[in-house]
PDB file of C-alpha atoms in Angstrom:
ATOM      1  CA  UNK A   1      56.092  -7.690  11.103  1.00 65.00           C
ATOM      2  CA  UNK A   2      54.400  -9.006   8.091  1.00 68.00           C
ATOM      3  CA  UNK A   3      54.835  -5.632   5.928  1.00 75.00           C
ATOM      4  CA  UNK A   4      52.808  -4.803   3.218  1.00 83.00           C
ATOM      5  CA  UNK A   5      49.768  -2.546   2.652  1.00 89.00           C
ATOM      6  CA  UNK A   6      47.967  -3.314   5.739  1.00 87.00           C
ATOM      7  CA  UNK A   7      51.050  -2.568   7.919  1.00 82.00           C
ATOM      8  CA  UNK A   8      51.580   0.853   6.238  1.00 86.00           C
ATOM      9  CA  UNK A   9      48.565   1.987   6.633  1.00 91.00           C
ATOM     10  CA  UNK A  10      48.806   0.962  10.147  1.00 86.00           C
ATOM     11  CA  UNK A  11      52.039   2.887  10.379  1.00 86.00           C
ATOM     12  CA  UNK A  12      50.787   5.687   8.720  1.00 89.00           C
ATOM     13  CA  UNK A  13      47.819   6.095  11.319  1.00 91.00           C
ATOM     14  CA  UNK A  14      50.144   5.441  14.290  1.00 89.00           C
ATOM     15  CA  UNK A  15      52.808   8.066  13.967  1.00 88.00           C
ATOM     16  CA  UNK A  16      50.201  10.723  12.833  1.00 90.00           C
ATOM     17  CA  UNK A  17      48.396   9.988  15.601  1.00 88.00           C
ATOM     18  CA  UNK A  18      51.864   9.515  18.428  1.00 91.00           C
ATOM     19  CA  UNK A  19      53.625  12.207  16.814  1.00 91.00           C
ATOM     20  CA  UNK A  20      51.014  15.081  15.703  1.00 91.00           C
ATOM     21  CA  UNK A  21      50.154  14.774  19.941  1.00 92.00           C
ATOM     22  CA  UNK A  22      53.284  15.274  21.226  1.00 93.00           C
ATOM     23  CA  UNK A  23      54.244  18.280  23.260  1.00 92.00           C
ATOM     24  CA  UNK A  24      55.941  21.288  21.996  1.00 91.00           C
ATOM     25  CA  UNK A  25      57.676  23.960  23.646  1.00 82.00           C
ATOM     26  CA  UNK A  26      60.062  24.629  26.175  1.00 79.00           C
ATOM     27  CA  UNK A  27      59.309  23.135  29.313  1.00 84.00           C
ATOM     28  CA  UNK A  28      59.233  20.231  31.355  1.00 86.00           C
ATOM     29  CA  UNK A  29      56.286  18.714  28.972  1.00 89.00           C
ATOM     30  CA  UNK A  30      58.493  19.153  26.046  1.00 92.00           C
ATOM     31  CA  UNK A  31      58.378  15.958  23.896  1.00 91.00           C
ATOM     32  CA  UNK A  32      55.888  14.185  26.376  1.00 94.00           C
ATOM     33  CA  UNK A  33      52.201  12.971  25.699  1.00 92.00           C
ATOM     34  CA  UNK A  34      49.353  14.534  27.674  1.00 92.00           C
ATOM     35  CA  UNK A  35      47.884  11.879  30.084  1.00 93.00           C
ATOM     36  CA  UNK A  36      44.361  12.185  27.980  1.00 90.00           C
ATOM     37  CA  UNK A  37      42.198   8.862  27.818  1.00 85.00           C
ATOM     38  CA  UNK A  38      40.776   6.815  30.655  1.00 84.00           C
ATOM     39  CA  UNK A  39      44.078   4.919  31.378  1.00 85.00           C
ATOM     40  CA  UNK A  40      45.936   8.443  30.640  1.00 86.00           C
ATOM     41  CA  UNK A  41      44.098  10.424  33.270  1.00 86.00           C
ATOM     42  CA  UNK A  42      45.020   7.477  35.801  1.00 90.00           C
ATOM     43  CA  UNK A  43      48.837   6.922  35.247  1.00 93.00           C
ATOM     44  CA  UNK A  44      49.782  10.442  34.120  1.00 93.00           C
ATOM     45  CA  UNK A  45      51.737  11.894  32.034  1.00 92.00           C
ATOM     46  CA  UNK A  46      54.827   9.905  32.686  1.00 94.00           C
ATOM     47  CA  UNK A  47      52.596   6.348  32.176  1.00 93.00           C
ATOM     48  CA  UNK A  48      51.156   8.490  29.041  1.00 93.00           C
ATOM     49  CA  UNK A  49      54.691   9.357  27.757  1.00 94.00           C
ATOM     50  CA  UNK A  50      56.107   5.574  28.267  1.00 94.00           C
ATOM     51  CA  UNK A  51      53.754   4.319  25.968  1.00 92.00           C
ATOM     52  CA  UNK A  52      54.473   6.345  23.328  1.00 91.00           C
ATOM     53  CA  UNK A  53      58.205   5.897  23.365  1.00 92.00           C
ATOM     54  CA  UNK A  54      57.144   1.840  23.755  1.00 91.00           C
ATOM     55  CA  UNK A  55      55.146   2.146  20.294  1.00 88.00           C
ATOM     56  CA  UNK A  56      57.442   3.952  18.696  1.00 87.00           C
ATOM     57  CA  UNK A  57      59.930   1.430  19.672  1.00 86.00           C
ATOM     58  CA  UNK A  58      58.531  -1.123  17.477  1.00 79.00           C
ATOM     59  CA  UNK A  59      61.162   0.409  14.698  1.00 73.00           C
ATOM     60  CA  UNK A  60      63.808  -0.509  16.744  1.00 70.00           C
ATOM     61  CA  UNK A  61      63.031  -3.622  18.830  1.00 74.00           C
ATOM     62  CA  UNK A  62      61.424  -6.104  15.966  1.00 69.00           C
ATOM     63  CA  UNK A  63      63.206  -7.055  12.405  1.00 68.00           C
ATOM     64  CA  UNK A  64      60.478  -7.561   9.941  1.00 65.00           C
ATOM     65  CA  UNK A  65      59.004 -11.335   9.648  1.00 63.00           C
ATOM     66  CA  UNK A  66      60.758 -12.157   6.462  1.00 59.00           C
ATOM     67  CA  UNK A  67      64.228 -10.275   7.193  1.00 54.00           C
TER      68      UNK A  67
END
């Protein structure tokens, strides 16, 4: 929320790392997150998948501090 360099770099790092990972193709993976990770390989790919679409939610859910 605070902006600035610190949070684009941040941001930067996030969606390259969210967006380069998601799933491609045509079907029923398509646009989902492989369940990879120690808390991936437990919940699955739908648990995998719901917190990517949380993160990416930030955009939508929080003004910035100052606005």
């Amino acid at each position: 929320q605070v902006g600035g360099r610190q949070w684009a770099t941040w941001n930067q790092a996030m969606k390259k790392a969210i967006l380069d990972h998601q799933r491609k193709g045509q079907w029923c993976e398509k646009g989902s997150w492989d369940p990879i990770g120690p808390w991936g390989k437990d919940g699955g790919r739908v648990y995998s998948t719901a917190l990517m679409v949380l993160t990416l939610s930030v955009y939508y859910t929080y003004s910035p501090a100052g606005g």
